[in-house]
Coordinates of C-alpha atoms and ligand atoms in Angstrom, one line a residue:
M315 CA 16.1 4.2 26.8
S316 CA 18.6 3.4 24.1
I317 CA 17.7 0.8 21.5
D318 CA 19.8 -1.8 19.7
G319 CA 17.9 -1.7 16.4
V320 CA 14.6 -1.0 14.7
L321 CA 12.4 -3.4 12.8
L322 CA 10.1 -2.8 10.0
F323 CA 6.9 -4.2 11.5
S324 CA 3.9 -4.8 9.2
G325 CA 1.9 -6.7 11.8
G326 CA 2.2 -9.9 9.7
L327 CA 3.5 -13.2 11.2
D328 CA 7.0 -12.9 9.8
S329 CA 7.6 -9.4 11.3
I330 CA 6.2 -10.6 14.7
L331 CA 8.6 -13.6 14.7
A332 CA 11.5 -11.5 13.6
A333 CA 10.9 -9.1 16.6
L334 CA 10.5 -12.0 19.1
L335 CA 13.6 -13.7 17.7
L336 CA 15.7 -10.6 18.3
Q337 CA 14.1 -9.9 21.7
E338 CA 14.8 -13.4 22.8
Q339 CA 18.5 -12.6 22.4
G340 CA 18.0 -9.7 24.9
L341 CA 18.1 -7.0 22.2
N342 CA 16.1 -3.9 22.6
I343 CA 14.1 -3.5 19.4
R344 CA 11.8 -0.7 18.4
C345 CA 9.2 -1.9 15.9
L346 CA 8.2 0.7 13.3
H347 CA 4.8 0.3 11.8
Y348 CA 4.5 2.6 8.7
V349 CA 1.0 3.7 7.7
S350 CA -0.2 5.3 4.5
P351 CA -3.6 5.5 2.6
F352 CA -2.7 2.0 1.3
F353 CA -1.6 0.0 4.3
G354 CA -1.2 0.1 8.0
S355 CA -3.3 -0.4 11.1
P356 CA -2.5 2.4 13.5
R357 CA -5.2 1.3 15.9
A358 CA -3.7 -2.2 16.4
R359 CA -0.8 -0.9 18.5
S360 CA -2.3 -1.8 21.9
R361 CA -3.4 -5.2 20.6
W362 CA 0.2 -5.9 19.5
K363 CA 1.4 -5.0 23.0
Q364 CA -1.2 -7.1 24.6
L365 CA -0.8 -10.2 22.3
Y366 CA 2.9 -10.2 21.6
G367 CA 4.4 -7.9 24.2
L368 CA 5.8 -5.7 21.4
D369 CA 6.4 -1.9 21.6
V370 CA 5.3 -0.6 18.2
E371 CA 5.8 2.9 17.0
I372 CA 3.4 4.2 14.4
A373 CA 5.1 6.2 11.7
D374 CA 3.8 8.0 8.6
A375 CA 4.9 7.0 5.1
G376 CA 1.9 8.6 3.4
P377 CA 3.5 11.4 1.5
E378 CA 6.4 9.2 0.2
M379 CA 3.9 6.4 -0.9
V380 CA 1.7 8.9 -2.6
R381 CA 4.7 10.3 -4.5
L382 CA 5.7 6.8 -5.6
V383 CA 2.2 6.0 -6.9
K384 CA 1.8 9.3 -8.7
D385 CA 5.3 9.7 -10.1
W386 CA 5.7 6.3 -11.5
P387 CA 8.0 4.1 -9.4
E388 CA 11.5 3.6 -10.7
H389 CA 11.2 -0.2 -10.6
G390 CA 7.6 -0.1 -11.9
F391 CA 4.3 -1.5 -10.6
G392 CA 3.7 -5.1 -9.8
K393 CA 0.6 -7.0 -11.1
V394 CA -1.8 -4.2 -9.9
M395 CA -0.7 -0.8 -8.6
N396 CA 1.8 -2.1 -6.0
P397 CA 5.3 -0.6 -6.4
C398 CA 6.8 -3.3 -4.1
V399 CA 10.5 -2.8 -4.8
D400 CA 10.4 1.0 -4.5
C401 CA 8.1 0.7 -1.5
K402 CA 10.6 -1.4 0.4
I403 CA 13.4 1.0 -0.6
T404 CA 11.3 3.9 0.7
L405 CA 10.4 2.3 4.0
L406 CA 14.0 1.3 4.6
R407 CA 15.2 4.8 4.0
L408 CA 12.6 6.1 6.4
A409 CA 13.6 3.5 9.0
K410 CA 17.3 4.4 8.6
V411 CA 16.5 8.0 9.5
R412 CA 14.5 6.9 12.6
M413 CA 17.2 4.4 13.6
E414 CA 19.7 7.2 13.6
E415 CA 17.5 9.4 15.7
L416 CA 17.0 6.6 18.2
G417 CA 20.7 5.7 18.3
G418 CA 20.2 2.1 17.0
S419 CA 22.8 0.0 15.1
F420 CA 20.8 -2.0 12.6
I421 CA 17.5 -2.2 10.8
A422 CA 15.8 -5.6 10.7
T423 CA 13.0 -6.9 8.6
G424 CA 10.9 -10.1 8.6
E425 CA 11.7 -10.9 5.0
V426 CA 12.2 -14.5 4.0
L427 CA 14.4 -15.3 1.0
G428 CA 12.4 -16.7 -1.9
Q429 CA 9.0 -16.1 -0.2
R430 CA 7.7 -13.7 -2.9
P431 CA 8.6 -14.2 -6.5
M432 CA 9.7 -10.7 -7.1
S433 CA 10.6 -8.6 -4.1
Q434 CA 12.2 -11.4 -2.1
R435 CA 14.5 -12.9 -4.8
R436 CA 18.1 -12.7 -3.7
D437 CA 19.1 -10.3 -6.5
I438 CA 16.2 -8.0 -5.8
M439 CA 16.8 -8.1 -2.1
N440 CA 20.4 -7.0 -2.7
L441 CA 19.3 -4.3 -5.0
I442 CA 16.7 -3.0 -2.4
R443 CA 19.4 -3.0 0.4
H444 CA 21.8 -1.2 -1.8
Q445 CA 19.4 1.5 -3.2
A446 CA 18.0 2.1 0.3
G447 CA 21.6 2.9 1.4
V448 CA 21.4 0.3 4.2
D449 CA 24.2 -2.1 3.0
D450 CA 25.9 -2.1 6.4
L451 CA 22.7 -1.9 8.4
L452 CA 20.2 -4.4 7.2
L453 CA 19.6 -7.6 9.1
R454 CA 17.1 -10.2 7.9
P455 CA 16.9 -12.5 11.0
L456 CA 14.5 -15.1 9.6
C457 CA 16.8 -16.0 6.7
A458 CA 20.1 -14.6 7.9
K459 CA 21.9 -17.9 7.5
H460 CA 21.4 -17.9 3.8
L461 CA 22.9 -14.4 3.6
D462 CA 26.4 -13.0 4.3
P463 CA 27.0 -12.0 7.9
T464 CA 26.2 -8.3 8.5
P465 CA 28.2 -5.8 10.6
C466 CA 25.9 -6.2 13.6
E467 CA 26.5 -10.0 13.6
L468 CA 30.3 -9.6 13.0
S469 CA 30.5 -7.2 15.9
G470 CA 28.8 -9.6 18.2
L471 CA 25.9 -7.4 18.9
V472 CA 23.6 -10.0 17.3
D473 CA 24.3 -13.7 17.8
R474 CA 24.2 -15.1 14.3
E475 CA 24.0 -18.6 15.7
R476 CA 20.5 -17.8 17.0
L477 CA 19.2 -16.5 13.7
L478 CA 17.3 -18.6 11.2
D479 CA 17.6 -20.1 7.8
L480 CA 14.0 -19.9 6.6
H481 CA 13.5 -20.0 2.8
G482 CA 10.7 -20.2 0.3
R483 CA 6.9 -19.8 0.4
G484 CA 5.9 -22.5 2.9
R485 CA 4.6 -21.4 6.3
Q486 CA 5.1 -24.5 8.4
E487 CA 8.3 -23.4 10.0
Q488 CA 6.8 -20.0 10.9
L489 CA 3.8 -21.8 12.4
N490 CA 6.1 -24.0 14.5
L491 CA 8.0 -20.9 15.6
A492 CA 4.7 -19.2 16.6
R493 CA 3.9 -22.3 18.7
H494 CA 7.3 -22.0 20.3
Y495 CA 6.6 -18.4 21.3
G496 CA 3.1 -19.4 22.5
L497 CA 1.3 -17.1 20.1
T498 CA -2.4 -17.5 20.6
E499 CA -3.4 -15.3 17.7
I500 CA -1.7 -15.7 14.3
P501 CA -2.3 -13.1 11.6
S502 CA -3.5 -14.6 8.3
P503 CA -0.9 -14.6 5.5
G504 CA -0.5 -11.9 2.9
G505 CA -2.9 -9.0 2.2
G506 CA -3.3 -5.8 3.9
C507 CA -2.0 -3.7 1.1
L508 CA -4.7 -2.0 -0.9
L509 CA -2.4 -1.4 -3.8
T510 CA -2.5 -5.1 -4.6
E511 CA -6.2 -5.2 -5.3
R512 CA -7.8 -4.4 -8.6
E513 CA -10.9 -2.8 -7.1
N514 CA -8.7 -0.3 -5.4
A515 CA -6.7 0.4 -8.5
R516 CA -9.9 1.4 -10.2
H517 CA -10.2 4.1 -7.5
Y518 CA -6.6 5.2 -7.4
W519 CA -5.8 5.3 -11.1
P520 CA -8.0 8.3 -12.0
L521 CA -6.3 10.2 -9.2
R522 CA -2.9 9.8 -10.7
K523 CA -4.3 10.4 -14.2
Y524 CA -6.5 13.4 -13.5
R525 CA -5.1 15.2 -10.5
E526 CA -1.9 17.0 -11.0
R527 CA -0.7 16.7 -7.3
P528 CA -2.9 14.2 -5.5
T529 CA -2.5 14.4 -1.8
V530 CA -2.5 11.8 1.0
E531 CA -6.1 13.0 1.8
D532 CA -7.1 12.5 -1.8
F533 CA -6.1 8.8 -1.6
R534 CA -7.8 8.4 1.7
L535 CA -11.0 9.8 0.2
A536 CA -10.5 7.3 -2.7
N537 CA -10.9 4.5 -0.1
C538 CA -14.4 5.6 0.7
G539 CA -17.8 5.0 -0.9
R540 CA -18.6 4.9 -4.6
Q541 CA -15.9 6.6 -6.7
L542 CA -17.2 8.3 -9.8
W543 CA -15.5 10.5 -12.3
H544 CA -16.6 12.5 -15.3
A545 CA -13.8 13.4 -17.7
E546 CA -14.1 15.1 -21.1
E547 CA -11.3 16.0 -23.5
G548 CA -10.0 19.5 -22.8
T549 CA -11.8 20.0 -19.5
T550 CA -10.9 19.3 -15.9
A551 CA -12.1 15.9 -14.7
C552 CA -14.7 16.0 -12.0
W553 CA -14.7 13.7 -9.0
M554 CA -17.8 12.7 -7.0
V555 CA -17.9 10.3 -4.1
V556 CA -21.2 8.9 -3.0
A557 CA -21.5 7.3 0.4
R558 CA -22.7 3.7 0.7
N559 CA -23.7 3.8 4.4
N560 CA -23.8 6.0 7.5
R561 CA -20.1 5.5 8.2
D562 CA -19.2 6.8 4.7
N563 CA -21.6 9.7 5.3
E564 CA -19.6 10.7 8.4
R565 CA -16.3 10.2 6.7
L566 CA -17.3 12.4 3.7
R567 CA -18.4 15.1 6.1
A568 CA -14.9 14.9 7.7
F569 CA -13.2 14.9 4.3
A570 CA -14.9 18.0 2.9
A571 CA -12.4 20.7 2.2
A572 CA -12.7 24.4 1.4
D573 CA -13.6 24.1 -2.3
D574 CA -15.7 21.0 -2.0
L575 CA -19.5 20.7 -2.0
L576 CA -21.5 18.2 0.1
A577 CA -24.8 17.1 -1.4
G578 CA -27.7 15.5 0.3
L579 CA -31.4 14.9 -0.1
C580 CA -33.9 17.5 1.3
D581 CA -37.0 15.2 1.5
Y582 CA -35.7 11.7 1.7
P583 CA -33.2 9.8 3.9
G584 CA -30.2 8.6 2.0
P585 CA -26.5 8.9 1.2
I586 CA -24.6 12.1 1.0
A587 CA -22.1 12.9 -1.8
L588 CA -18.9 14.9 -1.8
L589 CA -18.1 16.8 -5.0
R590 CA -14.4 17.5 -4.9
D591 CA -13.7 21.2 -5.9
G592 CA -17.5 21.3 -6.5
C593 CA -17.5 25.0 -5.8
R594 CA -15.7 25.4 -9.2
W595 CA -18.0 23.2 -11.2
P596 CA -20.2 24.8 -13.9
G597 CA -24.0 24.7 -13.1
D598 CA -24.9 22.1 -15.7
L599 CA -22.3 19.7 -14.4
L600 CA -23.5 20.1 -10.9
E601 CA -27.0 19.3 -12.0
R602 CA -25.9 16.2 -13.8
A603 CA -23.9 15.1 -10.8
C604 CA -26.9 15.6 -8.5
S605 CA -29.2 13.8 -10.9
Q606 CA -27.0 10.8 -10.7
F607 CA -26.3 11.0 -7.0
V608 CA -30.0 11.0 -6.0
S609 CA -30.5 7.7 -8.0
Y610 CA -28.4 5.9 -5.3
A611 CA -31.1 6.6 -2.6
P612 CA -33.4 3.6 -2.3
R613 CA -36.3 5.8 -1.1
V614 CA -36.0 7.8 -4.3
T615 CA -36.1 4.8 -6.5
Q616 CA -39.1 3.5 -4.6
A617 CA -40.8 6.9 -5.1
M618 CA -40.0 6.8 -8.8
E619 CA -41.9 3.5 -9.2
Q620 CA -45.0 5.5 -8.2
D621 CA -44.2 8.7 -10.0
S622 CA -42.0 8.4 -13.1
V623 CA -41.4 12.1 -13.5
L624 CA -40.3 12.7 -10.0
E625 CA -38.2 15.8 -9.1
V626 CA -36.0 15.6 -6.1
R627 CA -34.6 18.5 -4.1
V628 CA -30.9 18.3 -3.3
W629 CA -29.1 20.6 -0.8
L630 CA -25.6 21.7 -1.6
K631 CA -23.4 22.8 1.3
R632 CA -20.1 24.6 1.2
A633 CA -17.4 24.5 3.9
D634 CA -18.6 27.9 5.2
A635 CA -22.0 26.3 5.8
S636 CA -23.8 28.4 3.1
Q637 CA -26.4 26.3 1.4
S638 CA -28.3 26.2 -1.9
V639 CA -31.1 23.9 -3.1
L640 CA -31.4 22.3 -6.6
S641 CA -34.3 20.3 -8.1
V642 CA -33.3 17.4 -10.3
R643 CA -34.7 14.4 -12.1
P644 CA -33.0 11.2 -11.0
D645 CA -30.7 9.8 -13.6
T646 CA -31.0 6.1 -13.2
E647 CA -28.7 5.3 -16.1
R648 CA -25.8 6.4 -14.0
T649 CA -23.3 6.6 -16.9
F650 CA -22.4 10.3 -16.8
F651 CA -20.1 9.8 -13.8
A652 CA -18.4 6.4 -13.8
R653 CA -15.2 4.7 -12.7
P654 CA -12.8 2.9 -15.1
D655 CA -12.9 -0.9 -15.2
W656 CA -9.8 -2.9 -14.4
E657 CA -9.0 -3.7 -18.1
E658 CA -8.9 0.0 -18.9
V659 CA -6.6 0.7 -16.0
R660 CA -4.4 -2.2 -16.9
A661 CA -4.1 -1.2 -20.6
E662 CA -3.2 2.4 -19.6
K663 CA -0.7 1.1 -17.1
H664 CA 1.0 -1.1 -19.7
A665 CA 1.0 1.7 -22.3
L666 CA 2.7 4.1 -19.7
A667 CA 5.2 1.4 -18.8
S668 CA 6.2 0.9 -22.4
R669 CA 6.5 4.7 -22.9
R670 CA 8.7 4.9 -19.8
E671 CA 10.9 2.1 -21.1
E672 CA 11.3 3.9 -24.4
E673 CA 12.2 7.2 -22.6
R674 CA 14.8 5.3 -20.6
K675 CA 16.3 3.8 -23.7
A676 CA 16.5 7.2 -25.3
E677 CA 18.2 8.6 -22.1
R678 CA 20.7 5.8 -22.1
Q679 CA 21.5 6.4 -25.8
L680 CA 22.0 10.1 -25.2
L681 CA 24.3 9.3 -22.3
R682 CA 26.3 6.9 -24.5
E683 CA 26.7 9.5 -27.2
A684 CA 27.7 12.2 -24.7
R685 CA 30.4 9.8 -23.3
Q686 CA 31.7 9.0 -26.7
K687 CA 31.8 12.7 -27.6
A688 CA 33.7 13.5 -24.5
W689 CA 36.2 10.8 -25.1
L690 CA 36.8 11.8 -28.7
E691 CA 37.4 15.4 -27.6
S692 CA 39.9 14.4 -25.0
H693 CA 41.7 12.1 -27.5
P694 CA 42.0 14.2 -30.7
D695 CA 45.0 12.2 -31.8
R696 CA 43.0 9.0 -31.9
V697 CA 40.1 10.2 -33.9
S698 CA 41.3 9.3 -37.3
T699 CA 43.1 6.1 -36.4
Q700 CA 40.8 4.4 -33.9
A701 CA 37.2 3.5 -33.8
E702 CA 35.1 5.0 -31.0
P703 CA 35.0 2.9 -27.9
A704 CA 31.8 1.3 -26.7
H705 CA 30.1 3.3 -24.0
D706 CA 31.4 1.1 -21.2
A707 CA 34.8 0.3 -22.7
K708 CA 37.7 1.9 -20.8
P709 CA 40.0 3.9 -23.1
R710 CA 43.4 2.1 -23.4
S711 CA 46.3 4.0 -22.2
Ligands
SF4_1030 S1 2.5 -5.1 -1.0 FE1 2.2 -2.9 -0.7 S2 3.1 -2.6 1.3 FE2 3.9 -4.5 0.6 S3 5.8 -4.0 -0.4 FE3 4.2 -4.0 -2.0 S4 3.5 -1.9 -2.1 FE4 4.6 -2.1 -0.2

């Protein structure tokens, strides 16, 4: 069945209302719910159908989001590690491709002008639309009356009169609208994106710092258990994840890749640990990792109260199921492997942002000089009599 348009659907109240508002006009809308290691609820699809009657397609934005986080987003990070402007540009680009595949005529979002201080400011919204290449396609139905009419409104496909003029951060009008549509369950505002939380940034930052090409799977693993790193100048940083509960244990088993090692206790119940690329770690490092890992098992700490020189046996398994056993003394100081605190992450983020800005300035200067040089070469007669033009000044004829 052909569609009229697609809608970027986060599952938040605004995107639900935008979908219902357009459907109320009789438009056939395909809701696109993008998922990545940082956001998305792929399992909520049937609930959305049941609660709101919406057909939601789950789509993957993982590789694009990981690239943004790793490669430094063009418009920078927000307060934490959230690259909101570039994220929106990215999702709109993906939605444009999907809209074309489905034969739709527009892309809608649930954005409300002025709702967020940065990414929903008018100038930033225009920039996002432009850089995503959706100038003629983007419809923002909840605040359309504050914006210029779009081609899908001018053509009569969408009835502009039935679009809204919401503005600002209040939610009362959205709640009234939810009542109008008879919504029995209203999603709580904000949240949902792990990149906006400092605790998660402490897990993600080492990945972008230490792993040359972190993958989607790496970032998914970073959402699991205790995240611990050991990094020494001049050596490869080592990453260990220790489960906090049985669910983490299962997840770590599923995450284990060819070069990883799984570690567990031979004689006590307790967590397991995943040592990423552990097959390549030197023996002394493996021993230090296991010493620290066993200290997270409550039964080991209880046993240590009775026997202060306790040795604990740890099994180490490779993906091919081969296994070895190591005896270690628990390291209760737990400092050899650690994770950065937020202040450290923030300081490094600011330092990198300043460096990027300096690089950009230098690039702009080089470009200016190249333009001036090209102009002088093409106007040899003017060289001695006229000052060089500013980079953006048009040469007079
Ligand atoms: S909060 Fe997260 S999902 Fe939302 S725009 Fe920002 S980076 Fe993207």
